[in-house]
Amino acid sequence: MIRHCFFLIFAVLPFCGLQAQDTAISPRYPGAGCFEGEVAVGATFGYASLGSFDNDAAGFCLVAESRYNFRRTPFDVGLRLGGSCYSRLAAGVCSQDPFMMFSLMAVADYNLHLTPKVALFAGAGIGGAYVLRTAEGAVSDTPSSDCAAFCVMPRVGCECWNRLRVTLGYTCTERANRHLSLTFGIAIGGGRR
């Protein structure tokens, strides 16, 4: 008899787990869809105090991100692919030098729901970056060339109407190529959190 009870419990248990993941936590927090993507564009601001460079100028950045939303917790994790381009004005020279960087990072965010239509989030990314024409020579004796580097990006943002995302992030990599980015993105999939 005990064997039959255990068999029945373990036979029904997987179906109970599947049902529990599809239900909402509460009417106020129904849970998001499992996967969502984001495409974002924005402005990038390079690091200014670099010895032989007087000033930096805002540039352009493009980001694509895919995320997995956990149903019962306000966390999501994902993968972020980004590219940024910004300019620096060398001391005593009239032309600006462009600097480009491509990054691939694993990201994680914690979502704080203020209202059904507005959610704040804070998170971080960690991964690698490939820098074209690094300015490391401006702060050390090494020549300027392409390089691969480790990068970390703390970020904060706001998601409105479950679609529009505004994100402010600071990419920490080698000293010469640290930069701040402000992006505006559209979330595809996922739905209401």
Short mmCIF file of N, CA and C in Angstrom, two decimals:
data_model
loop_
_atom_site.label_atom_id
_atom_site.label_comp_id
_atom_site.label_asym_id
_atom_site.label_seq_id
_atom_site.Cartn_x
_atom_site.Cartn_y
_atom_site.Cartn_z
N MET A 1 0.81 -1.20 0.00
CA MET A 1 0.00 0.00 0.00
C MET A 1 0.86 1.27 0.00
N ILE A 2 1.92 1.28 0.80
CA ILE A 2 2.81 2.43 0.87
C ILE A 2 3.50 2.65 -0.47
N ARG A 3 3.88 1.56 -1.15
CA ARG A 3 4.50 1.68 -2.47
C ARG A 3 3.54 2.33 -3.45
N HIS A 4 2.29 1.96 -3.41
CA HIS A 4 1.30 2.55 -4.32
C HIS A 4 1.11 4.04 -4.04
N CYS A 5 1.15 4.43 -2.77
CA CYS A 5 1.01 5.84 -2.41
C CYS A 5 2.20 6.65 -2.93
N PHE A 6 3.42 6.12 -2.71
CA PHE A 6 4.61 6.79 -3.22
C PHE A 6 4.57 6.90 -4.75
N PHE A 7 4.15 5.83 -5.40
CA PHE A 7 4.05 5.85 -6.86
C PHE A 7 3.06 6.92 -7.32
N LEU A 8 1.93 7.00 -6.66
CA LEU A 8 0.91 7.98 -7.01
C LEU A 8 1.39 9.41 -6.77
N ILE A 9 2.07 9.63 -5.66
CA ILE A 9 2.60 10.98 -5.35
C ILE A 9 3.63 11.40 -6.40
N PHE A 10 4.58 10.51 -6.72
CA PHE A 10 5.61 10.85 -7.69
C PHE A 10 5.06 10.92 -9.11
N ALA A 11 3.96 10.25 -9.39
CA ALA A 11 3.34 10.34 -10.72
C ALA A 11 2.60 11.66 -10.90
N VAL A 12 2.01 12.19 -9.84
CA VAL A 12 1.24 13.43 -9.92
C VAL A 12 2.12 14.66 -9.70
N LEU A 13 3.20 14.53 -8.97
CA LEU A 13 4.07 15.65 -8.60
C LEU A 13 4.59 16.46 -9.81
N PRO A 14 5.08 15.84 -10.90
CA PRO A 14 5.55 16.66 -12.03
C PRO A 14 4.46 17.54 -12.63
N PHE A 15 3.23 17.06 -12.67
CA PHE A 15 2.14 17.86 -13.22
C PHE A 15 1.77 19.01 -12.31
N CYS A 16 1.92 18.83 -11.01
CA CYS A 16 1.66 19.93 -10.07
C CYS A 16 2.71 21.02 -10.24
N GLY A 17 3.96 20.65 -10.46
CA GLY A 17 5.02 21.62 -10.68
C GLY A 17 4.81 22.40 -11.95
N LEU A 18 4.38 21.76 -13.02
CA LEU A 18 4.13 22.46 -14.27
C LEU A 18 2.98 23.45 -14.11
N GLN A 19 1.97 23.07 -13.39
CA GLN A 19 0.83 23.95 -13.16
C GLN A 19 1.24 25.15 -12.31
N ALA A 20 2.08 24.93 -11.33
CA ALA A 20 2.48 26.02 -10.44
C ALA A 20 3.28 27.08 -11.19
N GLN A 21 4.10 26.71 -12.18
CA GLN A 21 4.87 27.69 -12.91
C GLN A 21 4.02 28.52 -13.85
N ASP A 22 2.87 28.02 -14.27
CA ASP A 22 2.01 28.77 -15.17
C ASP A 22 1.08 29.72 -14.46
N THR A 23 0.94 29.59 -13.16
CA THR A 23 0.02 30.46 -12.43
C THR A 23 0.73 31.71 -11.96
N ALA A 24 -0.04 32.73 -11.69
CA ALA A 24 0.52 34.00 -11.23
C ALA A 24 0.73 33.97 -9.72
N ILE A 25 1.62 34.81 -9.25
CA ILE A 25 1.85 34.92 -7.83
C ILE A 25 0.68 35.65 -7.17
N SER A 26 0.27 36.73 -7.79
CA SER A 26 -0.87 37.52 -7.31
C SER A 26 -1.40 38.31 -8.50
N PRO A 27 -2.59 38.91 -8.38
CA PRO A 27 -3.08 39.74 -9.48
C PRO A 27 -2.15 40.92 -9.78
N ARG A 28 -1.46 41.40 -8.76
CA ARG A 28 -0.56 42.54 -8.96
C ARG A 28 0.76 42.12 -9.61
N TYR A 29 1.19 40.88 -9.41
CA TYR A 29 2.45 40.38 -9.99
C TYR A 29 2.16 39.08 -10.72
N PRO A 30 1.65 39.16 -11.96
CA PRO A 30 1.27 37.95 -12.67
C PRO A 30 2.43 37.17 -13.23
N GLY A 31 3.60 37.74 -13.31
CA GLY A 31 4.75 37.04 -13.85
C GLY A 31 4.88 37.29 -15.34
N ALA A 32 6.10 37.36 -15.81
CA ALA A 32 6.36 37.62 -17.22
C ALA A 32 6.48 36.32 -17.98
N GLY A 33 6.50 36.45 -19.31
CA GLY A 33 6.77 35.30 -20.14
C GLY A 33 8.21 34.87 -19.91
N CYS A 34 8.53 33.66 -20.28
CA CYS A 34 9.86 33.15 -19.98
C CYS A 34 10.98 33.89 -20.71
N PHE A 35 10.82 34.11 -22.02
CA PHE A 35 11.90 34.71 -22.79
C PHE A 35 11.45 36.04 -23.38
N GLU A 36 12.40 36.97 -23.44
CA GLU A 36 12.15 38.23 -24.13
C GLU A 36 13.45 38.72 -24.72
N GLY A 37 13.33 39.56 -25.72
CA GLY A 37 14.48 40.17 -26.36
C GLY A 37 14.36 41.67 -26.29
N GLU A 38 15.46 42.34 -26.54
CA GLU A 38 15.45 43.80 -26.54
C GLU A 38 16.42 44.30 -27.59
N VAL A 39 15.99 45.32 -28.30
CA VAL A 39 16.85 46.03 -29.23
C VAL A 39 16.88 47.48 -28.76
N ALA A 40 18.08 48.04 -28.60
CA ALA A 40 18.20 49.39 -28.04
C ALA A 40 19.25 50.19 -28.78
N VAL A 41 19.04 51.50 -28.82
CA VAL A 41 20.01 52.45 -29.37
C VAL A 41 20.20 53.55 -28.33
N GLY A 42 21.31 54.23 -28.42
CA GLY A 42 21.52 55.29 -27.46
C GLY A 42 22.81 56.05 -27.68
N ALA A 43 23.20 56.78 -26.65
CA ALA A 43 24.39 57.62 -26.68
C ALA A 43 25.46 57.04 -25.76
N THR A 44 26.72 57.24 -26.14
CA THR A 44 27.86 56.77 -25.38
C THR A 44 28.79 57.95 -25.09
N PHE A 45 29.31 58.01 -23.88
CA PHE A 45 30.19 59.09 -23.48
C PHE A 45 31.49 58.50 -22.98
N GLY A 46 32.60 58.81 -23.65
CA GLY A 46 33.90 58.23 -23.30
C GLY A 46 34.53 58.88 -22.09
N TYR A 47 35.58 58.26 -21.59
CA TYR A 47 36.34 58.74 -20.44
C TYR A 47 37.13 59.97 -20.88
N ALA A 48 37.13 61.04 -20.12
CA ALA A 48 37.68 62.32 -20.59
C ALA A 48 39.15 62.55 -20.24
N SER A 49 39.59 62.26 -19.02
CA SER A 49 40.94 62.65 -18.59
C SER A 49 41.97 61.58 -18.97
N LEU A 50 42.54 61.74 -20.15
CA LEU A 50 43.49 60.75 -20.66
C LEU A 50 44.82 61.36 -21.09
N GLY A 51 45.37 62.26 -20.37
CA GLY A 51 46.69 62.79 -20.70
C GLY A 51 46.72 63.59 -22.00
N SER A 52 46.95 62.92 -23.14
CA SER A 52 47.10 63.63 -24.41
C SER A 52 45.77 63.94 -25.09
N PHE A 53 44.64 63.60 -24.47
CA PHE A 53 43.33 63.91 -25.04
C PHE A 53 42.65 64.98 -24.19
N ASP A 54 42.23 66.07 -24.84
CA ASP A 54 41.59 67.18 -24.14
C ASP A 54 40.12 66.92 -23.82
N ASN A 55 39.41 66.30 -24.73
CA ASN A 55 37.96 66.23 -24.60
C ASN A 55 37.46 64.94 -25.22
N ASP A 56 36.24 64.60 -24.90
CA ASP A 56 35.59 63.47 -25.55
C ASP A 56 34.23 63.93 -26.05
N ALA A 57 33.70 63.23 -27.02
CA ALA A 57 32.40 63.60 -27.60
C ALA A 57 31.47 62.42 -27.50
N ALA A 58 30.18 62.71 -27.41
CA ALA A 58 29.19 61.64 -27.36
C ALA A 58 29.21 60.85 -28.65
N GLY A 59 28.92 59.59 -28.53
CA GLY A 59 28.88 58.71 -29.70
C GLY A 59 27.59 57.91 -29.73
N PHE A 60 27.59 56.89 -30.51
CA PHE A 60 26.42 56.08 -30.78
C PHE A 60 26.65 54.67 -30.23
N CYS A 61 25.60 54.04 -29.73
CA CYS A 61 25.72 52.64 -29.32
C CYS A 61 24.47 51.87 -29.76
N LEU A 62 24.66 50.61 -30.01
CA LEU A 62 23.59 49.70 -30.44
C LEU A 62 23.71 48.44 -29.60
N VAL A 63 22.56 47.97 -29.06
CA VAL A 63 22.56 46.82 -28.14
C VAL A 63 21.47 45.85 -28.53
N ALA A 64 21.78 44.57 -28.46
CA ALA A 64 20.78 43.50 -28.60
C ALA A 64 20.93 42.61 -27.37
N GLU A 65 19.80 42.29 -26.74
CA GLU A 65 19.84 41.51 -25.50
C GLU A 65 18.71 40.51 -25.48
N SER A 66 19.00 39.33 -25.00
CA SER A 66 17.95 38.32 -24.77
C SER A 66 17.97 37.97 -23.29
N ARG A 67 16.77 37.79 -22.71
CA ARG A 67 16.67 37.54 -21.27
C ARG A 67 15.72 36.39 -20.99
N TYR A 68 15.99 35.71 -19.89
CA TYR A 68 15.09 34.70 -19.34
C TYR A 68 14.52 35.27 -18.04
N ASN A 69 13.20 35.35 -17.95
CA ASN A 69 12.53 35.89 -16.77
C ASN A 69 12.09 34.73 -15.87
N PHE A 70 12.50 34.77 -14.62
CA PHE A 70 12.06 33.76 -13.67
C PHE A 70 10.63 34.08 -13.23
N ARG A 71 9.78 33.09 -13.19
CA ARG A 71 8.36 33.30 -12.93
C ARG A 71 8.05 33.74 -11.50
N ARG A 72 8.67 33.15 -10.53
CA ARG A 72 8.27 33.39 -9.14
C ARG A 72 9.18 34.37 -8.40
N THR A 73 10.18 34.88 -9.08
CA THR A 73 11.08 35.85 -8.46
C THR A 73 11.25 37.04 -9.41
N PRO A 74 11.61 38.19 -8.90
CA PRO A 74 11.78 39.37 -9.76
C PRO A 74 13.16 39.46 -10.42
N PHE A 75 13.78 38.33 -10.71
CA PHE A 75 15.09 38.30 -11.35
C PHE A 75 14.97 37.90 -12.80
N ASP A 76 15.88 38.40 -13.62
CA ASP A 76 16.04 37.89 -14.97
C ASP A 76 17.52 37.84 -15.31
N VAL A 77 17.88 36.91 -16.17
CA VAL A 77 19.26 36.75 -16.60
C VAL A 77 19.27 36.71 -18.12
N GLY A 78 20.40 37.07 -18.70
CA GLY A 78 20.44 37.07 -20.15
C GLY A 78 21.83 37.25 -20.72
N LEU A 79 21.84 37.50 -22.01
CA LEU A 79 23.07 37.69 -22.77
C LEU A 79 22.94 39.01 -23.53
N ARG A 80 23.97 39.84 -23.44
CA ARG A 80 23.94 41.18 -24.06
C ARG A 80 25.08 41.31 -25.05
N LEU A 81 24.74 41.72 -26.26
CA LEU A 81 25.71 41.99 -27.31
C LEU A 81 25.62 43.47 -27.63
N GLY A 82 26.72 44.19 -27.51
CA GLY A 82 26.67 45.63 -27.72
C GLY A 82 27.85 46.15 -28.51
N GLY A 83 27.61 47.25 -29.16
CA GLY A 83 28.66 47.94 -29.88
C GLY A 83 28.56 49.42 -29.60
N SER A 84 29.69 50.09 -29.41
CA SER A 84 29.67 51.52 -29.13
C SER A 84 30.80 52.21 -29.88
N CYS A 85 30.55 53.45 -30.22
CA CYS A 85 31.54 54.27 -30.92
C CYS A 85 31.47 55.67 -30.33
N TYR A 86 32.60 56.20 -29.91
CA TYR A 86 32.66 57.56 -29.39
C TYR A 86 33.96 58.19 -29.86
N SER A 87 34.06 59.50 -29.75
CA SER A 87 35.22 60.23 -30.29
C SER A 87 35.97 60.94 -29.18
N ARG A 88 37.25 61.14 -29.43
CA ARG A 88 38.08 61.95 -28.54
C ARG A 88 38.83 62.97 -29.38
N LEU A 89 39.02 64.14 -28.81
CA LEU A 89 39.75 65.20 -29.48
C LEU A 89 41.15 65.25 -28.87
N ALA A 90 42.16 64.95 -29.69
CA ALA A 90 43.54 64.94 -29.20
C ALA A 90 44.01 66.37 -28.96
N ALA A 91 44.87 66.55 -27.98
CA ALA A 91 45.38 67.88 -27.64
C ALA A 91 46.15 68.47 -28.81
N GLY A 92 45.81 69.71 -29.20
CA GLY A 92 46.52 70.40 -30.27
C GLY A 92 46.15 69.94 -31.67
N VAL A 93 45.13 69.11 -31.81
CA VAL A 93 44.72 68.60 -33.12
C VAL A 93 43.25 68.95 -33.33
N CYS A 94 42.90 69.31 -34.56
CA CYS A 94 41.52 69.71 -34.84
C CYS A 94 40.59 68.54 -35.13
N SER A 95 41.14 67.40 -35.51
CA SER A 95 40.28 66.26 -35.87
C SER A 95 40.01 65.37 -34.66
N GLN A 96 38.86 64.72 -34.68
CA GLN A 96 38.50 63.80 -33.60
C GLN A 96 38.89 62.38 -33.99
N ASP A 97 39.32 61.61 -33.01
CA ASP A 97 39.67 60.21 -33.24
C ASP A 97 38.53 59.32 -32.78
N PRO A 98 38.00 58.45 -33.66
CA PRO A 98 36.91 57.55 -33.24
C PRO A 98 37.46 56.32 -32.51
N PHE A 99 36.72 55.87 -31.52
CA PHE A 99 37.07 54.66 -30.77
C PHE A 99 35.85 53.76 -30.75
N MET A 100 36.03 52.51 -31.15
CA MET A 100 34.91 51.57 -31.21
C MET A 100 35.18 50.39 -30.30
N MET A 101 34.11 49.88 -29.69
CA MET A 101 34.22 48.72 -28.80
C MET A 101 33.01 47.82 -28.98
N PHE A 102 33.25 46.51 -29.03
CA PHE A 102 32.19 45.51 -29.10
C PHE A 102 32.29 44.65 -27.84
N SER A 103 31.14 44.36 -27.23
CA SER A 103 31.17 43.58 -25.99
C SER A 103 30.12 42.47 -26.01
N LEU A 104 30.42 41.41 -25.32
CA LEU A 104 29.50 40.29 -25.11
C LEU A 104 29.52 40.00 -23.62
N MET A 105 28.34 40.15 -22.97
CA MET A 105 28.27 40.01 -21.52
C MET A 105 27.08 39.16 -21.08
N ALA A 106 27.26 38.43 -20.00
CA ALA A 106 26.14 37.81 -19.29
C ALA A 106 25.60 38.86 -18.34
N VAL A 107 24.28 39.05 -18.32
CA VAL A 107 23.68 40.09 -17.49
C VAL A 107 22.64 39.50 -16.55
N ALA A 108 22.41 40.17 -15.43
CA ALA A 108 21.38 39.79 -14.48
C ALA A 108 20.78 41.06 -13.89
N ASP A 109 19.45 41.07 -13.72
CA ASP A 109 18.75 42.25 -13.20
C ASP A 109 17.78 41.85 -12.10
N TYR A 110 17.58 42.77 -11.17
CA TYR A 110 16.55 42.64 -10.15
C TYR A 110 15.49 43.69 -10.45
N ASN A 111 14.22 43.27 -10.57
CA ASN A 111 13.13 44.17 -10.93
C ASN A 111 12.32 44.56 -9.71
N LEU A 112 12.11 45.86 -9.56
CA LEU A 112 11.30 46.40 -8.46
C LEU A 112 10.05 47.01 -9.10
N HIS A 113 8.89 46.42 -8.85
CA HIS A 113 7.64 46.85 -9.48
C HIS A 113 6.99 47.95 -8.65
N LEU A 114 6.93 49.15 -9.23
CA LEU A 114 6.29 50.27 -8.56
C LEU A 114 4.80 50.30 -8.82
N THR A 115 4.42 50.13 -10.07
CA THR A 115 3.02 50.07 -10.49
C THR A 115 2.92 48.98 -11.55
N PRO A 116 1.71 48.61 -11.96
CA PRO A 116 1.60 47.61 -13.03
C PRO A 116 2.24 48.06 -14.34
N LYS A 117 2.44 49.37 -14.53
CA LYS A 117 3.00 49.86 -15.79
C LYS A 117 4.44 50.35 -15.70
N VAL A 118 4.99 50.43 -14.50
CA VAL A 118 6.36 50.93 -14.32
C VAL A 118 7.14 50.00 -13.40
N ALA A 119 8.33 49.62 -13.86
CA ALA A 119 9.22 48.79 -13.05
C ALA A 119 10.63 49.36 -13.13
N LEU A 120 11.28 49.48 -11.99
CA LEU A 120 12.69 49.88 -11.95
C LEU A 120 13.53 48.62 -11.88
N PHE A 121 14.72 48.66 -12.44
CA PHE A 121 15.60 47.50 -12.33
C PHE A 121 17.03 47.95 -12.11
N ALA A 122 17.79 47.10 -11.46
CA ALA A 122 19.21 47.31 -11.23
C ALA A 122 19.91 45.99 -11.47
N GLY A 123 21.06 46.05 -12.08
CA GLY A 123 21.75 44.80 -12.37
C GLY A 123 23.18 45.05 -12.77
N ALA A 124 23.78 44.00 -13.35
CA ALA A 124 25.17 44.08 -13.76
C ALA A 124 25.42 43.09 -14.89
N GLY A 125 26.45 43.38 -15.65
CA GLY A 125 26.89 42.48 -16.70
C GLY A 125 28.37 42.19 -16.53
N ILE A 126 28.78 41.02 -16.97
CA ILE A 126 30.19 40.64 -16.89
C ILE A 126 30.53 39.85 -18.15
N GLY A 127 31.68 40.16 -18.74
CA GLY A 127 32.05 39.47 -19.97
C GLY A 127 33.33 39.99 -20.55
N GLY A 128 33.37 40.01 -21.88
CA GLY A 128 34.57 40.43 -22.59
C GLY A 128 34.26 41.50 -23.61
N ALA A 129 35.29 42.25 -23.98
CA ALA A 129 35.14 43.32 -24.96
C ALA A 129 36.30 43.27 -25.94
N TYR A 130 36.02 43.69 -27.15
CA TYR A 130 37.06 43.84 -28.17
C TYR A 130 37.10 45.30 -28.56
N VAL A 131 38.24 45.94 -28.35
CA VAL A 131 38.38 47.37 -28.58
C VAL A 131 39.20 47.59 -29.84
N LEU A 132 38.64 48.35 -30.78
CA LEU A 132 39.37 48.72 -31.99
C LEU A 132 40.10 50.03 -31.73
N ARG A 133 41.39 50.03 -31.97
CA ARG A 133 42.20 51.24 -31.79
C ARG A 133 42.13 51.77 -30.38
N THR A 134 42.60 51.02 -29.44
CA THR A 134 42.56 51.45 -28.05
C THR A 134 43.41 52.70 -27.82
N ALA A 135 43.02 53.49 -26.86
CA ALA A 135 43.77 54.70 -26.50
C ALA A 135 44.68 54.44 -25.31
N GLU A 136 45.00 53.20 -25.04
CA GLU A 136 45.85 52.88 -23.89
C GLU A 136 47.20 53.57 -23.99
N GLY A 137 47.67 53.83 -25.21
CA GLY A 137 48.94 54.53 -25.39
C GLY A 137 48.93 55.93 -24.82
N ALA A 138 47.74 56.50 -24.67
CA ALA A 138 47.64 57.86 -24.12
C ALA A 138 47.89 57.89 -22.62
N VAL A 139 47.71 56.76 -21.94
CA VAL A 139 47.91 56.73 -20.48
C VAL A 139 49.09 55.85 -20.07
N SER A 140 49.75 55.23 -21.04
CA SER A 140 50.94 54.42 -20.74
C SER A 140 51.87 54.48 -21.94
N ASP A 141 52.95 53.73 -21.91
CA ASP A 141 53.93 53.74 -23.00
C ASP A 141 53.62 52.72 -24.08
N THR A 142 52.53 51.95 -23.94
CA THR A 142 52.21 50.94 -24.94
C THR A 142 51.64 51.59 -26.19
N PRO A 143 51.95 51.05 -27.37
CA PRO A 143 51.41 51.62 -28.60
C PRO A 143 49.90 51.38 -28.72
N SER A 144 49.24 52.24 -29.48
CA SER A 144 47.80 52.12 -29.69
C SER A 144 47.51 51.01 -30.70
N SER A 145 46.67 50.05 -30.33
CA SER A 145 46.33 48.93 -31.21
C SER A 145 45.02 48.31 -30.75
N ASP A 146 44.55 47.30 -31.49
CA ASP A 146 43.34 46.57 -31.10
C ASP A 146 43.66 45.69 -29.90
N CYS A 147 42.64 45.43 -29.06
CA CYS A 147 42.88 44.55 -27.91
C CYS A 147 41.58 43.92 -27.44
N ALA A 148 41.69 42.83 -26.74
CA ALA A 148 40.56 42.18 -26.07
C ALA A 148 40.73 42.42 -24.58
N ALA A 149 39.64 42.67 -23.88
CA ALA A 149 39.73 43.00 -22.46
C ALA A 149 38.52 42.46 -21.71
N PHE A 150 38.68 42.26 -20.43
CA PHE A 150 37.61 41.88 -19.52
C PHE A 150 36.78 43.13 -19.23
N CYS A 151 35.45 42.99 -19.10
CA CYS A 151 34.64 44.17 -18.77
C CYS A 151 33.51 43.81 -17.81
N VAL A 152 33.13 44.78 -17.02
CA VAL A 152 32.02 44.69 -16.07
C VAL A 152 31.15 45.92 -16.28
N MET A 153 29.82 45.75 -16.19
CA MET A 153 28.93 46.88 -16.42
C MET A 153 27.82 46.91 -15.38
N PRO A 154 27.91 47.75 -14.34
CA PRO A 154 26.74 47.97 -13.47
C PRO A 154 25.73 48.82 -14.23
N ARG A 155 24.43 48.58 -13.98
CA ARG A 155 23.42 49.34 -14.71
C ARG A 155 22.14 49.49 -13.89
N VAL A 156 21.40 50.54 -14.19
CA VAL A 156 20.09 50.80 -13.60
C VAL A 156 19.19 51.25 -14.73
N GLY A 157 17.88 51.10 -14.51
CA GLY A 157 16.96 51.52 -15.56
C GLY A 157 15.52 51.46 -15.14
N CYS A 158 14.68 51.73 -16.11
CA CYS A 158 13.24 51.77 -15.91
C CYS A 158 12.56 51.12 -17.11
N GLU A 159 11.55 50.31 -16.83
CA GLU A 159 10.75 49.72 -17.90
C GLU A 159 9.32 50.24 -17.76
N CYS A 160 8.81 50.84 -18.84
CA CYS A 160 7.47 51.41 -18.84
C CYS A 160 6.57 50.66 -19.82
N TRP A 161 5.34 50.44 -19.41
CA TRP A 161 4.32 49.77 -20.23
C TRP A 161 4.78 48.41 -20.71
N ASN A 162 5.69 47.76 -20.00
CA ASN A 162 6.21 46.43 -20.29
C ASN A 162 6.89 46.34 -21.65
N ARG A 163 7.26 47.46 -22.24
CA ARG A 163 7.89 47.47 -23.55
C ARG A 163 9.08 48.42 -23.67
N LEU A 164 8.95 49.64 -23.17
CA LEU A 164 9.99 50.65 -23.34
C LEU A 164 10.97 50.56 -22.17
N ARG A 165 12.26 50.39 -22.48
CA ARG A 165 13.29 50.29 -21.44
C ARG A 165 14.32 51.39 -21.63
N VAL A 166 14.59 52.10 -20.55
CA VAL A 166 15.63 53.12 -20.53
C VAL A 166 16.71 52.61 -19.56
N THR A 167 17.95 52.50 -20.05
CA THR A 167 19.02 51.90 -19.25
C THR A 167 20.23 52.81 -19.22
N LEU A 168 20.80 53.00 -18.04
CA LEU A 168 22.03 53.75 -17.86
C LEU A 168 23.07 52.76 -17.34
N GLY A 169 24.16 52.58 -18.10
CA GLY A 169 25.19 51.63 -17.70
C GLY A 169 26.58 52.22 -17.83
N TYR A 170 27.50 51.76 -16.99
CA TYR A 170 28.89 52.20 -17.04
C TYR A 170 29.76 50.99 -17.30
N THR A 171 30.41 50.96 -18.45
CA THR A 171 31.26 49.84 -18.83
C THR A 171 32.66 50.06 -18.29
N CYS A 172 33.07 49.20 -17.36
CA CYS A 172 34.41 49.26 -16.76
C CYS A 172 35.30 48.26 -17.47
N THR A 173 36.27 48.74 -18.19
CA THR A 173 37.23 47.88 -18.85
C THR A 173 38.59 48.55 -18.67
N GLU A 174 39.53 48.39 -19.58
CA GLU A 174 40.81 49.06 -19.41
C GLU A 174 40.59 50.56 -19.24
N ARG A 175 41.48 51.23 -18.56
CA ARG A 175 41.28 52.63 -18.16
C ARG A 175 40.96 53.54 -19.34
N ALA A 176 41.58 53.33 -20.47
CA ALA A 176 41.42 54.23 -21.60
C ALA A 176 40.07 54.10 -22.30
N ASN A 177 39.36 53.03 -22.09
CA ASN A 177 38.13 52.80 -22.84
C ASN A 177 36.89 52.62 -21.98
N ARG A 178 36.93 53.06 -20.74
CA ARG A 178 35.73 53.06 -19.91
C ARG A 178 34.75 54.08 -20.47
N HIS A 179 33.46 53.76 -20.41
CA HIS A 179 32.48 54.71 -20.93
C HIS A 179 31.10 54.49 -20.32
N LEU A 180 30.31 55.55 -20.38
CA LEU A 180 28.94 55.57 -19.89
C LEU A 180 28.01 55.51 -21.09
N SER A 181 26.94 54.73 -20.97
CA SER A 181 25.98 54.65 -22.08
C SER A 181 24.56 54.82 -21.55
N LEU A 182 23.74 55.50 -22.34
CA LEU A 182 22.33 55.70 -22.06
C LEU A 182 21.57 55.17 -23.27
N THR A 183 20.76 54.11 -23.07
CA THR A 183 20.06 53.48 -24.19
C THR A 183 18.56 53.52 -24.00
N PHE A 184 17.86 53.54 -25.11
CA PHE A 184 16.40 53.45 -25.17
C PHE A 184 16.07 52.23 -26.00
N GLY A 185 15.34 51.29 -25.40
CA GLY A 185 15.09 50.03 -26.08
C GLY A 185 13.63 49.62 -26.09
N ILE A 186 13.33 48.69 -26.98
CA ILE A 186 12.00 48.10 -27.08
C ILE A 186 12.13 46.62 -26.73
N ALA A 187 11.35 46.17 -25.74
CA ALA A 187 11.34 44.77 -25.35
C ALA A 187 10.34 44.03 -26.22
N ILE A 188 10.74 42.87 -26.71
CA ILE A 188 9.89 42.04 -27.57
C ILE A 188 9.64 40.73 -26.83
N GLY A 189 8.37 40.40 -26.61
CA GLY A 189 8.03 39.20 -25.84
C GLY A 189 8.02 39.50 -24.36
N GLY A 190 7.90 38.51 -23.56
CA GLY A 190 7.93 38.70 -22.11
C GLY A 190 6.60 39.16 -21.55
N GLY A 191 6.09 40.28 -21.99
CA GLY A 191 4.81 40.77 -21.51
C GLY A 191 4.87 41.35 -20.13
N ARG A 192 3.72 41.42 -19.49
CA ARG A 192 3.62 42.04 -18.17
C ARG A 192 4.37 41.24 -17.12
N ARG A 193 5.15 41.94 -16.29
CA ARG A 193 5.95 41.27 -15.25
C ARG A 193 5.13 41.05 -14.01
#
